[in-house]
Coordinates of C-alpha atoms in Angstrom, one line a residue:
Chain R
M1 CA 0.0 0.0 0.0
V2 CA 1.0 3.6 -0.5
Y3 CA 1.2 4.7 3.1
V4 CA 3.7 7.4 2.6
Y5 CA 1.5 8.8 -0.2
L6 CA -1.6 8.8 1.9
K7 CA 0.1 10.3 5.0
N8 CA 1.5 13.2 2.9
L9 CA -1.7 13.7 1.0
K10 CA -3.5 14.2 4.3
K11 CA -0.7 16.4 5.7
S12 CA -0.4 18.7 2.7
W13 CA -4.1 19.3 1.9
L14 CA -4.0 23.0 2.8
T15 CA -1.0 23.7 0.6
G16 CA -2.6 21.6 -2.1
I17 CA -5.9 23.4 -2.3
V18 CA -4.6 27.0 -2.3
P19 CA -3.6 27.1 -6.0
P20 CA -6.9 25.8 -7.2
L21 CA -8.7 28.2 -5.0
V22 CA -6.7 31.0 -6.4
I23 CA -7.7 30.0 -9.9
I24 CA -11.4 29.5 -9.0
G25 CA -11.4 32.9 -7.2
F26 CA -9.7 34.7 -10.0
V27 CA -11.8 33.3 -12.9
G28 CA -14.9 33.7 -10.7
T29 CA -14.1 37.4 -10.1
I30 CA -13.6 37.9 -13.8
A31 CA -16.9 36.2 -14.6
I32 CA -18.8 38.3 -12.0
G33 CA -17.2 41.5 -13.3
W34 CA -17.4 40.6 -17.0
P35 CA -20.6 42.4 -17.9
S36 CA -19.3 45.7 -16.6
M37 CA -15.7 45.2 -17.4
Q38 CA -16.2 43.9 -20.9
E39 CA -15.4 47.1 -22.7
L40 CA -12.3 47.7 -20.6
I41 CA -11.0 44.2 -21.1
L42 CA -11.7 44.2 -24.8
Q43 CA -9.7 47.4 -25.1
R44 CA -6.9 45.8 -23.1
L45 CA -6.8 42.8 -25.4
E46 CA -6.2 45.0 -28.4
T47 CA -3.2 46.7 -26.8
M48 CA -1.9 43.3 -25.9
D49 CA -0.9 42.2 -29.4
N50 CA 2.7 43.5 -29.3
P51 CA 6.0 42.0 -28.1
I52 CA 6.4 44.2 -25.0
M53 CA 3.1 43.2 -23.5
K54 CA 3.7 39.6 -24.4
A55 CA 7.0 39.9 -22.6
I56 CA 5.4 41.3 -19.5
L57 CA 2.4 39.0 -19.4
G58 CA 3.9 35.9 -21.1
D59 CA 2.7 34.1 -24.1
L60 CA -1.0 34.4 -24.3
G61 CA -1.4 33.4 -28.0
L62 CA -4.5 35.5 -28.4
S63 CA -4.2 36.5 -32.0
G64 CA -6.6 33.9 -33.3
L65 CA -9.2 34.4 -30.6
G66 CA -10.1 38.0 -31.1
A67 CA -11.6 40.3 -28.5
T68 CA -13.9 37.8 -26.9
W69 CA -14.8 36.3 -23.5
E70 CA -12.7 33.3 -24.4
A71 CA -9.7 35.5 -25.2
A72 CA -10.1 37.5 -21.9
L73 CA -10.5 34.3 -20.0
F74 CA -7.3 32.8 -21.4
M75 CA -5.4 36.1 -21.0
Y76 CA -6.2 36.4 -17.3
A77 CA -6.6 32.8 -16.3
G78 CA -3.6 31.7 -18.5
G79 CA -1.4 34.4 -17.1
T80 CA -2.3 33.4 -13.5
M81 CA -1.8 29.7 -14.3
N82 CA 1.7 30.4 -15.5
I83 CA 2.6 32.3 -12.4
L84 CA 1.1 29.5 -10.3
L85 CA 3.0 26.9 -12.3
L86 CA 6.3 28.8 -11.6
F87 CA 5.8 29.0 -7.9
V88 CA 4.2 25.6 -7.3
A89 CA 6.9 23.8 -9.3
I90 CA 9.7 25.6 -7.5
F91 CA 8.5 25.6 -4.0
I92 CA 6.8 22.3 -3.4
P93 CA 9.1 19.5 -5.0
A94 CA 12.3 21.3 -4.0
R95 CA 11.3 21.1 -0.3
L96 CA 9.8 17.6 -0.3
L97 CA 12.9 16.2 1.4
S98 CA 14.3 19.2 3.2
T99 CA 11.1 19.6 5.3
E100 CA 11.6 16.0 6.6
I101 CA 15.3 16.7 7.1
D102 CA 14.8 20.0 8.9
K103 CA 12.3 18.3 11.3
N104 CA 14.6 15.4 11.9
T105 CA 12.0 12.9 10.9
F106 CA 14.0 11.8 7.9
D107 CA 16.2 9.4 10.0
I108 CA 13.2 7.4 11.2
M109 CA 11.5 7.4 7.8
L110 CA 14.6 5.9 6.2
S111 CA 14.7 3.1 8.8
L112 CA 11.3 1.8 7.6
P113 CA 11.1 -1.1 5.2
I114 CA 10.3 0.8 2.0
P115 CA 12.7 1.2 -0.9
R116 CA 14.0 4.8 -1.1
W117 CA 13.0 5.3 -4.6
R118 CA 9.4 4.4 -3.7
Y119 CA 9.4 6.7 -0.7
L120 CA 10.4 9.6 -3.0
L121 CA 8.0 8.6 -5.7
E122 CA 5.1 8.5 -3.3
K123 CA 6.0 11.9 -1.9
F124 CA 6.2 13.3 -5.5
S125 CA 2.9 11.7 -6.3
V126 CA 1.3 13.9 -3.7
Y127 CA 2.6 16.9 -5.6
L128 CA 1.2 15.5 -8.8
T129 CA -2.2 14.8 -7.2
Y130 CA -2.6 18.3 -6.0
S131 CA -1.2 19.6 -9.3
L132 CA -3.9 17.7 -11.1
I133 CA -6.5 19.7 -9.1
I134 CA -5.3 23.0 -10.5
P135 CA -6.1 22.3 -14.2
I136 CA -9.3 20.4 -13.3
S137 CA -10.4 23.4 -11.3
M138 CA -9.5 25.6 -14.1
V139 CA -11.5 23.6 -16.6
G140 CA -14.5 23.5 -14.2
I141 CA -14.6 27.2 -13.4
M142 CA -14.0 28.2 -17.0
L143 CA -16.7 26.0 -18.4
G144 CA -19.1 26.8 -15.5
S145 CA -18.7 30.6 -15.7
T146 CA -19.0 30.5 -19.5
A147 CA -22.3 28.6 -19.3
L148 CA -23.6 31.0 -16.6
L149 CA -22.7 34.0 -18.7
G150 CA -24.1 32.5 -21.9
E151 CA -20.8 33.1 -23.7
T152 CA -18.9 30.6 -25.9
L153 CA -15.7 28.7 -25.2
T154 CA -14.0 26.0 -27.2
T155 CA -14.0 23.0 -24.9
S156 CA -11.3 21.1 -26.7
L157 CA -9.0 24.2 -26.4
V158 CA -9.6 24.4 -22.7
L159 CA -9.0 20.7 -22.2
N160 CA -5.8 20.6 -24.2
Y161 CA -4.5 23.7 -22.4
A162 CA -5.2 22.1 -19.1
L163 CA -3.6 18.9 -20.1
G164 CA -0.5 20.8 -21.3
F165 CA -0.4 22.7 -18.0
F166 CA -0.4 19.4 -16.1
I167 CA 2.4 17.9 -18.3
L168 CA 4.4 21.1 -17.7
Q169 CA 3.8 20.8 -14.0
F170 CA 5.0 17.3 -14.0
T171 CA 8.2 18.1 -15.9
L172 CA 9.1 21.3 -14.0
G173 CA 8.3 19.4 -10.8
T174 CA 10.8 16.6 -11.6
I175 CA 13.5 19.3 -12.3
S176 CA 12.7 20.8 -8.9
L177 CA 12.8 17.3 -7.3
L178 CA 16.1 16.6 -8.9
C179 CA 17.5 19.8 -7.3
A180 CA 16.1 18.5 -3.9
T181 CA 17.8 15.1 -4.2
I182 CA 21.1 16.7 -5.2
F183 CA 21.2 19.3 -2.5
L184 CA 18.9 18.1 0.3
D185 CA 19.3 21.4 2.0
S186 CA 16.2 23.6 1.8
N187 CA 17.9 26.9 0.8
K188 CA 20.2 25.3 -1.8
S189 CA 17.4 23.2 -3.3
L190 CA 15.1 26.2 -3.6
A191 CA 17.9 28.4 -5.0
A192 CA 18.8 25.7 -7.6
A193 CA 15.2 25.1 -8.6
G194 CA 14.6 28.9 -8.7
I195 CA 17.5 29.5 -11.0
V196 CA 16.6 26.6 -13.4
I197 CA 12.8 27.0 -13.5
G198 CA 12.7 30.8 -12.9
G199 CA 15.4 31.2 -15.6
Q200 CA 13.2 29.4 -18.1
Y201 CA 10.2 31.6 -17.2
F202 CA 12.4 34.6 -17.7
L203 CA 13.6 33.3 -21.1
D204 CA 10.1 32.7 -22.2
S205 CA 8.8 36.1 -21.0
M206 CA 11.7 38.0 -22.5
G207 CA 12.2 35.8 -25.5
G208 CA 9.7 37.8 -27.5
M209 CA 11.6 41.0 -27.0
L210 CA 14.9 39.4 -27.9
A211 CA 13.6 37.7 -31.0
G212 CA 16.0 39.6 -33.1
I213 CA 19.0 38.2 -31.2
G214 CA 18.1 34.6 -31.1
N215 CA 15.4 32.1 -30.4
F216 CA 15.7 32.1 -26.7
E217 CA 12.1 31.1 -26.1
A218 CA 12.8 27.7 -27.5
L219 CA 15.1 27.0 -24.5
S220 CA 12.2 27.4 -22.1
L221 CA 9.7 24.8 -21.1
F222 CA 7.2 27.5 -20.6
N223 CA 7.3 28.1 -24.3
Y224 CA 5.7 24.7 -24.9
F225 CA 2.0 24.1 -25.2
S226 CA 1.1 27.7 -25.9
L227 CA -2.4 28.5 -26.8
G228 CA -1.4 29.5 -30.3
A229 CA 0.3 26.1 -30.9
I230 CA -2.7 24.2 -29.5
Q231 CA -5.1 26.3 -31.7
Q232 CA -2.9 25.6 -34.7
A233 CA -2.6 21.8 -34.1
G234 CA -6.2 21.4 -32.8
M235 CA -4.6 19.4 -30.0
L236 CA -1.4 19.3 -28.0
P237 CA 1.5 19.2 -30.5
I238 CA 2.8 15.6 -30.3
G239 CA 6.4 16.7 -30.8
E240 CA 6.2 19.1 -27.9
V241 CA 4.6 16.4 -25.7
V242 CA 7.4 14.0 -26.5
I243 CA 10.1 16.6 -25.7
V244 CA 8.5 17.8 -22.5
V245 CA 7.5 14.3 -21.2
S246 CA 11.0 12.9 -22.0
I247 CA 12.7 15.7 -20.1
G248 CA 10.4 15.0 -17.2
V249 CA 10.9 11.3 -17.2
L250 CA 14.6 11.7 -17.5
A251 CA 14.7 14.1 -14.6
L252 CA 12.5 11.9 -12.5
I253 CA 14.6 8.8 -13.1
S254 CA 17.7 10.8 -12.3
A255 CA 16.2 12.1 -9.0
L256 CA 15.1 8.6 -8.0
T257 CA 18.5 7.1 -8.8
I258 CA 20.4 9.7 -6.9
F259 CA 18.1 9.4 -3.9
H260 CA 18.4 5.7 -3.9
K261 CA 22.1 5.6 -4.0
R262 CA 23.3 8.7 -2.2
E263 CA 24.5 9.0 1.4
F264 CA 22.9 11.2 4.0
A265 CA 25.7 13.0 5.8
F266 CA 23.8 15.6 7.8
Chain E
M1 CA 20.0 -15.6 27.3
T2 CA 18.7 -17.5 24.4
E3 CA 19.7 -21.0 23.3
N4 CA 20.9 -20.1 19.9
I5 CA 23.5 -17.6 21.0
S6 CA 26.1 -18.4 18.4
E7 CA 24.1 -17.0 15.4
T8 CA 25.7 -13.8 14.2
V9 CA 23.0 -11.1 13.6
L10 CA 25.3 -8.1 13.0
Q11 CA 28.7 -8.4 11.4
V12 CA 30.8 -5.3 10.9
S13 CA 34.1 -5.9 9.2
N14 CA 37.0 -3.4 8.7
L15 CA 34.7 -0.4 8.5
T16 CA 36.5 2.8 7.5
K17 CA 34.6 6.0 6.9
I18 CA 36.2 9.2 5.7
Y19 CA 34.3 12.5 5.5
G20 CA 35.1 15.1 2.9
R21 CA 37.4 15.0 -0.1
E22 CA 40.9 16.1 -0.5
I23 CA 42.7 16.9 -3.8
R24 CA 46.4 17.2 -3.7
L25 CA 48.4 18.9 -6.4
G26 CA 52.0 18.0 -5.6
D27 CA 53.2 18.3 -2.0
L28 CA 52.3 21.9 -1.4
I29 CA 48.8 22.5 -2.7
T30 CA 45.8 20.8 -1.2
F31 CA 42.1 21.4 -1.8
G32 CA 39.5 20.3 0.7
Q33 CA 39.9 18.4 3.8
Q34 CA 39.4 14.8 4.9
V35 CA 38.2 13.9 8.4
R36 CA 38.3 10.4 9.7
G37 CA 35.0 9.1 11.0
T38 CA 35.9 5.5 11.7
Y39 CA 39.0 3.4 11.0
N40 CA 39.0 -0.3 10.5
V41 CA 36.1 -1.0 12.9
S42 CA 35.2 -4.6 13.3
F43 CA 32.8 -6.4 15.6
Q44 CA 29.9 -8.8 15.6
V45 CA 26.8 -9.0 17.7
K46 CA 25.2 -12.4 18.2
K47 CA 21.6 -13.4 18.4
G48 CA 19.9 -12.6 21.8
E49 CA 22.8 -10.4 22.9
I50 CA 22.7 -6.9 24.3
F51 CA 25.8 -5.2 22.9
G52 CA 26.8 -1.8 24.5
F53 CA 28.6 0.6 22.2
L54 CA 30.6 3.2 24.2
G55 CA 32.7 6.1 23.4
P56 CA 32.9 9.9 24.1
N57 CA 31.4 12.5 21.8
G58 CA 33.0 12.5 18.4
A59 CA 34.5 9.0 18.8
G60 CA 32.6 7.6 15.9
K61 CA 29.6 5.9 17.5
T62 CA 26.9 7.7 15.4
T63 CA 29.0 7.4 12.3
T64 CA 29.3 3.6 12.8
M65 CA 25.5 3.4 13.4
R66 CA 24.7 5.4 10.3
V67 CA 27.0 3.3 8.2
I68 CA 25.3 0.1 9.6
L69 CA 22.0 1.6 8.6
D70 CA 23.4 2.5 5.2
Y71 CA 22.8 6.2 5.6
L72 CA 26.5 6.7 5.1
K73 CA 28.8 4.9 2.6
P74 CA 32.0 3.4 4.0
K75 CA 35.3 3.9 2.2
T76 CA 36.1 0.3 3.0
G77 CA 34.6 -2.6 4.8
S78 CA 31.3 -4.3 4.9
V79 CA 28.2 -4.7 7.1
E80 CA 26.0 -7.8 7.2
I81 CA 22.8 -7.9 9.1
F82 CA 21.0 -11.3 9.3
N83 CA 23.4 -12.3 6.5
F84 CA 22.0 -9.6 4.3
D85 CA 24.4 -7.0 2.8
H86 CA 23.4 -3.6 4.3
R87 CA 23.6 -1.8 0.9
N88 CA 22.0 -4.3 -1.4
D89 CA 19.2 -5.7 0.9
R90 CA 18.0 -2.5 2.6
V91 CA 14.3 -3.5 2.7
E92 CA 14.9 -7.0 3.9
I93 CA 17.0 -5.7 6.7
R94 CA 14.6 -3.0 7.6
K95 CA 11.8 -5.5 7.9
R96 CA 13.7 -7.1 10.8
I97 CA 15.1 -4.1 12.6
G98 CA 13.9 -1.2 14.7
Y99 CA 15.9 1.9 15.0
V100 CA 15.6 4.6 17.6
P101 CA 17.9 7.5 16.7
G102 CA 19.3 9.8 19.4
D103 CA 17.0 12.8 19.9
M104 CA 14.2 11.0 18.1
A105 CA 11.9 13.4 16.1
L106 CA 8.4 12.2 15.3
F107 CA 5.6 13.4 13.1
E108 CA 4.2 16.2 15.2
D109 CA 0.7 16.3 13.8
F110 CA 0.2 12.6 14.6
T111 CA -1.2 11.4 17.9
G112 CA 0.8 8.6 19.6
E113 CA -1.9 6.1 18.5
E114 CA -1.6 7.3 14.9
L115 CA 2.1 7.0 15.0
I116 CA 2.0 3.4 16.2
K117 CA -0.6 2.6 13.6
Y118 CA 1.5 4.2 10.9
F119 CA 4.7 2.3 11.8
G120 CA 2.5 -0.8 12.1
R121 CA 1.7 -0.5 8.4
F122 CA 5.3 -1.1 7.6
R123 CA 6.0 -3.8 10.2
P124 CA 3.1 -5.8 11.7
I125 CA 2.4 -5.0 15.3
D126 CA 2.5 -7.6 18.1
Q127 CA -0.8 -6.6 19.8
E128 CA -0.1 -8.4 23.1
F129 CA 3.4 -6.8 23.3
L130 CA 1.9 -3.4 22.4
Q131 CA -0.5 -3.6 25.3
E132 CA 2.4 -4.5 27.6
L133 CA 4.4 -1.5 26.3
K134 CA 1.4 0.8 26.9
T135 CA 1.0 -0.4 30.4
L136 CA 4.7 0.0 31.2
F137 CA 5.2 3.4 29.7
R138 CA 1.9 5.1 30.5
V139 CA 2.2 7.8 28.0
K140 CA -1.0 9.6 26.8
L141 CA -1.1 8.2 23.3
H142 CA -4.3 10.0 22.3
K143 CA -2.5 13.3 22.4
K144 CA -0.7 14.9 19.5
I145 CA 3.0 14.4 19.5
K146 CA 3.7 18.1 19.4
S147 CA 1.8 18.5 22.7
L148 CA 3.9 15.9 24.5
S149 CA 7.0 16.6 26.6
K150 CA 10.4 15.4 25.4
G151 CA 10.3 12.3 27.6
N152 CA 6.8 11.4 26.6
R153 CA 7.7 11.8 22.9
Q154 CA 10.6 9.5 23.5
Q155 CA 8.3 7.0 25.1
A156 CA 5.8 7.2 22.2
G157 CA 8.6 6.7 19.7
L158 CA 10.0 3.7 21.6
I159 CA 6.5 2.1 21.7
A160 CA 6.0 2.7 18.0
V161 CA 9.4 1.2 17.1
M162 CA 9.3 -1.7 19.5
A163 CA 5.6 -2.7 19.1
S164 CA 6.5 -4.8 16.0
K165 CA 9.0 -6.7 18.2
P166 CA 11.9 -6.4 15.6
S167 CA 14.6 -9.1 15.7
L168 CA 17.3 -6.4 16.0
L169 CA 17.0 -3.2 17.9
I170 CA 19.5 -0.5 17.1
L171 CA 19.2 2.1 19.9
D172 CA 21.1 5.4 20.0
E173 CA 20.9 6.9 23.5
P174 CA 17.3 5.6 23.9
T175 CA 16.8 6.7 27.5
S176 CA 17.7 10.3 27.0
G177 CA 14.8 12.3 28.4
L178 CA 13.2 9.4 30.3
D179 CA 12.8 9.6 34.0
P180 CA 14.4 6.9 36.3
L181 CA 11.2 4.9 36.6
M182 CA 10.6 4.8 32.8
T183 CA 14.3 4.0 32.3
A184 CA 14.0 1.1 34.7
N185 CA 10.8 -0.1 32.8
F186 CA 12.6 0.3 29.5
H187 CA 15.5 -1.9 30.8
K188 CA 12.9 -4.5 31.9
I189 CA 11.5 -4.6 28.4
L190 CA 14.9 -4.9 26.9
K191 CA 15.7 -7.9 29.1
K192 CA 12.4 -9.5 28.3
L193 CA 13.0 -9.0 24.5
Q194 CA 16.5 -10.5 25.0
N195 CA 15.0 -13.5 26.6
E196 CA 12.8 -13.9 23.6
G197 CA 15.8 -13.9 21.3
V198 CA 15.8 -10.2 20.2
T199 CA 19.3 -8.8 19.6
I200 CA 20.0 -5.3 20.9
F201 CA 22.7 -2.9 19.8
L202 CA 22.8 -0.1 22.3
S203 CA 24.8 3.1 22.0
S204 CA 24.9 4.9 25.3
H205 CA 26.7 7.5 27.4
D206 CA 25.1 6.0 30.6
L207 CA 27.7 3.6 31.8
A208 CA 25.5 2.4 34.6
E209 CA 22.9 1.5 32.0
V210 CA 25.4 -0.4 29.9
Q211 CA 26.8 -2.2 33.0
S212 CA 23.4 -3.3 34.2
I213 CA 21.9 -4.6 31.0
C214 CA 24.6 -5.3 28.4
D215 CA 26.4 -8.6 27.9
R216 CA 29.3 -7.3 26.0
V217 CA 30.7 -3.8 25.4
G218 CA 32.7 -2.3 22.6
I219 CA 34.6 0.9 23.3
I220 CA 35.4 3.2 20.4
R221 CA 38.0 6.1 20.6
N222 CA 39.1 8.4 17.8
G223 CA 37.2 6.2 15.3
E224 CA 39.0 3.0 16.3
M225 CA 37.5 0.1 18.2
I226 CA 39.9 -0.2 21.1
L227 CA 38.2 -2.9 23.1
I228 CA 35.5 -5.5 22.9
E229 CA 34.8 -7.6 26.0
A230 CA 32.1 -9.1 28.0
V231 CA 31.0 -6.7 30.7
D232 CA 31.7 -9.1 33.6
A233 CA 35.0 -10.2 32.2
L234 CA 36.0 -6.6 31.6
K235 CA 35.3 -5.7 35.1
A236 CA 37.2 -8.7 36.5
K237 CA 40.0 -8.5 34.1
F238 CA 40.9 -4.9 34.0
L239 CA 40.4 -3.3 37.4
Q240 CA 39.9 -4.1 41.0
N241 CA 39.6 -1.8 43.8
V242 CA 41.5 -2.9 46.9
L243 CA 41.3 -1.4 50.4
V244 CA 43.9 -2.6 52.8
Q245 CA 44.5 -1.5 56.4
F246 CA 47.6 -2.6 58.2
L247 CA 47.7 -3.7 61.8
D248 CA 50.9 -2.0 63.1
D249 CA 53.5 0.5 62.1
V250 CA 55.3 -1.9 59.9
A251 CA 53.4 -0.9 56.8
P252 CA 54.7 -0.5 53.2
S253 CA 55.1 2.9 51.7
E254 CA 53.4 4.3 48.6
E255 CA 56.7 3.8 46.8
D256 CA 56.7 0.1 47.8
F257 CA 53.3 -0.4 46.2
K258 CA 54.4 1.4 43.0
Q259 CA 57.2 -1.1 42.5
L260 CA 54.5 -3.7 41.9
T261 CA 53.7 -4.0 38.2
S262 CA 50.0 -4.9 38.8
V263 CA 49.3 -1.8 40.9
L264 CA 47.9 0.8 38.6
S265 CA 47.5 3.5 41.3
V266 CA 47.9 3.9 45.0
E267 CA 46.3 6.3 47.4
R268 CA 47.1 6.7 51.1
I269 CA 43.8 7.3 52.9
K270 CA 45.0 7.2 56.5
S271 CA 48.4 6.4 58.0
H272 CA 48.0 2.6 57.7
T273 CA 45.2 2.5 55.1
Y274 CA 45.7 2.4 51.3
K275 CA 43.4 2.3 48.4
L276 CA 44.8 0.5 45.4
K277 CA 43.7 0.0 41.9
I278 CA 45.1 -3.2 40.6
G279 CA 45.1 -4.9 37.2
E280 CA 44.9 -8.5 36.2
D281 CA 47.7 -10.0 38.4
V282 CA 46.2 -10.1 41.9
T283 CA 48.6 -12.8 43.0
Q284 CA 51.5 -10.4 42.9
V285 CA 49.8 -8.1 45.3
L286 CA 48.7 -10.9 47.6
K287 CA 52.2 -12.2 47.9
F288 CA 53.5 -8.8 48.7
L289 CA 50.8 -8.2 51.3
S290 CA 51.5 -11.6 53.0
N291 CA 54.7 -10.0 54.4
Y292 CA 52.6 -7.7 56.6
N293 CA 50.0 -7.9 59.3
I294 CA 46.7 -6.9 57.9
K295 CA 43.7 -5.7 59.9
R296 CA 41.2 -5.3 57.0
F297 CA 41.3 -6.2 53.3
T298 CA 38.5 -5.7 50.8
C299 CA 38.6 -6.3 47.1
E300 CA 35.9 -5.5 44.5
D301 CA 35.5 -5.1 40.8
A302 CA 35.7 -1.5 39.6
D303 CA 32.6 -0.3 37.9
L304 CA 32.4 0.3 34.2
E305 CA 32.9 4.0 34.5
E306 CA 36.3 3.6 36.1
I307 CA 37.3 1.1 33.4
F308 CA 36.0 3.5 30.8
L309 CA 38.0 6.4 32.2
Q310 CA 41.1 4.3 32.1
Y311 CA 40.9 4.6 28.3
Y312 CA 40.4 8.3 28.1

């Protein structure tokens, strides 16, 4: 049985439900304010279609959506999701081990008859479980608010966007987890994950402004599964899925192997 | 003691652990620093034995325990527990052992009962023994761990680890924080477990504790195992305290005693009374004393603390 998973699932529920609540609250607020804010938001959308705004707010891929409820929804919800993705992926997996180490409960956990790789995998699965709630909540609140407002929303676009978000959460989470298994120490793990993941976010955000110099955006995982790419392909681009999932699996296997073999000299 | 005493449960062979890395460029330039944790430590613990592991702070006790548990990698040497290799068969070994670390930290949001239940999911609980432990320790297990005092947390942890009645208990300062009554109860439990064939590897600073419950003791100093001996044999072999009071003025001087090779120290208490610490060769002292008229003579084994201090 997955006792480590269940224990940590119960323990981390508060941390786990905050990001979905942020999304629900944010989209809910937009929906409530939509009738009165419509004009303002539509004006905002038109000013968005330039590299500087894209650099500030990230890739929103709105060109094909026009000034609609759907575009506004993806602009605000999508931007918020990216920020959430950044913080959740850095702060939670990078501290999966150090929290146990800091509380001195790591020694006793390691003495229990469970393979180390499985212990780590179960802990990481808790992160994945709560990560799954974020896109599910997003899909729910987006579809629900659209129905209530009587607006239109392309369901397949929302579902693919949510799936892409989850895949990115997995991969960025495994990179953060790899940092945790290498450094063990809370500050070092967070710093390393912050540099690697935050750096990618920065590249993705600034990539549009630096397009003349080089294709920096391509180096960032945040650049994958953009709304524009999903619209164009009508689904998640398979090539992107293969790349992102491969990076994630590789990082996860590396993290599990390092954790299984390393010594704990603290 | 159990019948099958000869079976080796824990075998540590030539264990050397070096901390840190050192890179030398010629004779003059060195990067990093290496610190020796343990050097060539070897010992074995047999089934049903209580083995005391003694040493001052920084001697290498915790390093040895952490290597045994495969938290640390040794530079050389091997560890076998129940004939399993400690690196390759971690899970099989952990099914059979219970480990109580020094300053045991537990999951603070759990109650004592939840903690026992959680540990029981990994190693099945002996319900009858659990009831016995609960009766002896009397800790309020319905309370959250974070609301318990240090001693009560230690008790809750001991119950959780021991409730499965593991075949080998590895205990690092297990009675720290326990009051004398609970310590005595804990010793009773250890003796009971020993009688049922459980092997106990006990690291402790409390020499009285080691003396009262351990069968054998290993002393580690500066990372090297300097002595392994049965507690009784150690006491008899190494040090005896002799008090001798002479009848008349014809008594030997301190210098006369110091001529005897078996006399380790001599202290004049009164004009005709001496306190001697003598080593293995009691006959030499008795022959010497037979030349004098003696009013009183007492001889007793030194306690473990005195023996321990001989090494430091």
